[in-house]
């Protein structure tokens, strides 16, 4: 199919060809699947990690029930954004560490459509575990955070 589009568009001009190729090859944007109600500040909640959106954002909850998945932004780690250098690696590192595993989190506050949570895996803070595995912090939140 793309070959036909490419041959047709090459005859139609280079700008049209470039536009059609970029549209045909673009990957779709994926919205996070978390749809659950956010816990109140101070609430402790837990669940298996079902989705990792980036290097410091995830969803946890019951299998196959995204309407109950809670979207969490880790409060103790600031990963680079996906489009920034190291962003894709940060997401992969978080996936390797927590995907499918149970976290226990304490809600701090709401931020947009997610909760800022301080989460532990087997009793250890997830942020500390990420740093121990070579995770580098970056991005807006990290710059604003006081030094440790």
GROMACS .gro file of C-alpha atoms in nm:
model
  148
    1UNK     CA    1   0.000   0.000   0.000
    2UNK     CA    2   0.274   0.248   0.095
    3UNK     CA    3   0.457   0.172  -0.229
    4UNK     CA    4   0.152   0.285  -0.428
    5UNK     CA    5   0.124   0.600  -0.218
    6UNK     CA    6   0.492   0.671  -0.259
    7UNK     CA    7   0.493   0.625  -0.641
    8UNK     CA    8   0.184   0.844  -0.679
    9UNK     CA    9   0.315   1.112  -0.450
   10UNK     CA   10   0.659   1.125  -0.612
   11UNK     CA   11   0.494   1.219  -0.940
   12UNK     CA   12   0.287   1.481  -0.757
   13UNK     CA   13   0.578   1.668  -0.610
   14UNK     CA   14   0.831   1.632  -0.332
   15UNK     CA   15   0.626   1.820  -0.069
   16UNK     CA   16   0.323   1.600  -0.116
   17UNK     CA   17   0.546   1.292  -0.108
   18UNK     CA   18   0.706   1.396   0.219
   19UNK     CA   19   0.368   1.468   0.375
   20UNK     CA   20   0.215   1.138   0.271
   21UNK     CA   21   0.515   0.935   0.382
   22UNK     CA   22   0.523   1.104   0.721
   23UNK     CA   23   0.150   1.044   0.770
   24UNK     CA   24   0.174   0.682   0.661
   25UNK     CA   25   0.471   0.613   0.889
   26UNK     CA   26   0.366   0.812   1.193
   27UNK     CA   27   0.290   0.612   1.503
   28UNK     CA   28  -0.041   0.684   1.672
   29UNK     CA   29  -0.042   0.879   1.997
   30UNK     CA   30  -0.131   0.666   2.294
   31UNK     CA   31  -0.334   0.814   2.575
   32UNK     CA   32  -0.282   0.651   2.910
   33UNK     CA   33  -0.552   0.399   2.997
   34UNK     CA   34  -0.588   0.499   3.364
   35UNK     CA   35  -0.947   0.592   3.442
   36UNK     CA   36  -0.978   0.529   3.817
   37UNK     CA   37  -1.072   0.780   4.084
   38UNK     CA   38  -0.777   0.951   4.248
   39UNK     CA   39  -0.716   0.885   4.617
   40UNK     CA   40  -0.736   1.170   4.867
   41UNK     CA   41  -0.414   1.328   4.995
   42UNK     CA   42  -0.266   1.109   5.268
   43UNK     CA   43  -0.447   0.794   5.152
   44UNK     CA   44  -0.246   0.475   5.121
   45UNK     CA   45  -0.330   0.262   4.817
   46UNK     CA   46  -0.171  -0.030   4.640
   47UNK     CA   47  -0.195  -0.244   4.331
   48UNK     CA   48  -0.002  -0.406   4.053
   49UNK     CA   49   0.148  -0.173   3.794
   50UNK     CA   50  -0.050  -0.219   3.471
   51UNK     CA   51   0.092   0.060   3.253
   52UNK     CA   52   0.403   0.279   3.244
   53UNK     CA   53   0.359   0.604   3.053
   54UNK     CA   54   0.706   0.750   3.095
   55UNK     CA   55   1.000   0.741   3.333
   56UNK     CA   56   0.805   0.864   3.635
   57UNK     CA   57   0.439   0.797   3.552
   58UNK     CA   58   0.243   0.475   3.587
   59UNK     CA   59  -0.100   0.324   3.648
   60UNK     CA   60  -0.176   0.063   3.908
   61UNK     CA   61  -0.485  -0.141   3.982
   62UNK     CA   62  -0.669  -0.466   3.914
   63UNK     CA   63  -0.597  -0.663   3.595
   64UNK     CA   64  -0.823  -0.584   3.302
   65UNK     CA   65  -1.005  -0.305   3.487
   66UNK     CA   66  -0.864   0.030   3.363
   67UNK     CA   67  -1.170   0.205   3.504
   68UNK     CA   68  -1.012   0.132   3.846
   69UNK     CA   69  -0.650   0.205   3.756
   70UNK     CA   70  -0.498   0.497   3.946
   71UNK     CA   71  -0.259   0.721   3.756
   72UNK     CA   72   0.046   0.803   3.967
   73UNK     CA   73   0.328   1.050   3.913
   74UNK     CA   74   0.621   0.941   4.130
   75UNK     CA   75   0.690   1.206   4.391
   76UNK     CA   76   1.048   1.102   4.461
   77UNK     CA   77   1.192   1.076   4.110
   78UNK     CA   78   1.192   1.322   3.819
   79UNK     CA   79   1.267   1.145   3.491
   80UNK     CA   80   1.340   1.327   3.166
   81UNK     CA   81   1.037   1.376   2.941
   82UNK     CA   82   0.995   1.112   2.670
   83UNK     CA   83   1.105   1.352   2.395
   84UNK     CA   84   1.415   1.461   2.590
   85UNK     CA   85   1.750   1.279   2.583
   86UNK     CA   86   1.724   0.976   2.810
   87UNK     CA   87   1.343   0.983   2.822
   88UNK     CA   88   1.284   0.655   2.641
   89UNK     CA   89   1.552   0.483   2.850
   90UNK     CA   90   1.391   0.616   3.170
   91UNK     CA   91   1.057   0.469   3.067
   92UNK     CA   92   1.219   0.133   2.988
   93UNK     CA   93   1.399   0.135   3.324
   94UNK     CA   94   1.074   0.198   3.514
   95UNK     CA   95   0.894  -0.073   3.314
   96UNK     CA   96   1.167  -0.327   3.391
   97UNK     CA   97   1.152  -0.241   3.759
   98UNK     CA   98   0.778  -0.225   3.832
   99UNK     CA   99   0.555  -0.352   3.548
  100UNK     CA  100   0.330  -0.627   3.687
  101UNK     CA  101   0.462  -0.583   4.042
  102UNK     CA  102   0.267  -0.455   4.342
  103UNK     CA  103   0.346  -0.107   4.473
  104UNK     CA  104   0.226   0.052   4.795
  105UNK     CA  105   0.180   0.427   4.755
  106UNK     CA  106   0.086   0.724   4.969
  107UNK     CA  107  -0.100   1.004   4.792
  108UNK     CA  108   0.047   1.350   4.834
  109UNK     CA  109  -0.163   1.577   4.614
  110UNK     CA  110  -0.341   1.590   4.282
  111UNK     CA  111  -0.156   1.710   3.972
  112UNK     CA  112  -0.372   1.748   3.663
  113UNK     CA  113  -0.544   1.410   3.614
  114UNK     CA  114  -0.312   1.207   3.835
  115UNK     CA  115  -0.194   1.184   4.192
  116UNK     CA  116   0.157   1.257   4.313
  117UNK     CA  117   0.245   0.943   4.504
  118UNK     CA  118   0.536   0.818   4.707
  119UNK     CA  119   0.554   0.449   4.621
  120UNK     CA  120   0.749   0.155   4.753
  121UNK     CA  121   0.834  -0.181   4.601
  122UNK     CA  122   0.905  -0.451   4.861
  123UNK     CA  123   0.939  -0.174   5.121
  124UNK     CA  124   1.194   0.030   4.923
  125UNK     CA  125   1.119   0.371   4.768
  126UNK     CA  126   1.083   0.341   4.390
  127UNK     CA  127   1.284   0.660   4.335
  128UNK     CA  128   1.579   0.516   4.528
  129UNK     CA  129   1.553   0.191   4.330
  130UNK     CA  130   1.558   0.384   4.001
  131UNK     CA  131   1.863   0.586   4.106
  132UNK     CA  132   2.040   0.265   4.218
  133UNK     CA  133   1.982   0.125   3.867
  134UNK     CA  134   2.144   0.426   3.701
  135UNK     CA  135   1.835   0.644   3.662
  136UNK     CA  136   1.925   1.007   3.604
  137UNK     CA  137   1.687   1.281   3.704
  138UNK     CA  138   1.602   1.568   3.472
  139UNK     CA  139   1.306   1.776   3.361
  140UNK     CA  140   1.109   2.059   3.516
  141UNK     CA  141   1.035   1.902   3.855
  142UNK     CA  142   1.393   1.800   3.918
  143UNK     CA  143   1.522   2.152   3.856
  144UNK     CA  144   1.276   2.297   4.106
  145UNK     CA  145   1.343   2.036   4.376
  146UNK     CA  146   1.578   2.126   4.660
  147UNK     CA  147   1.902   1.931   4.663
  148UNK     CA  148   1.913   1.621   4.880
   0.00000   0.00000   0.00000
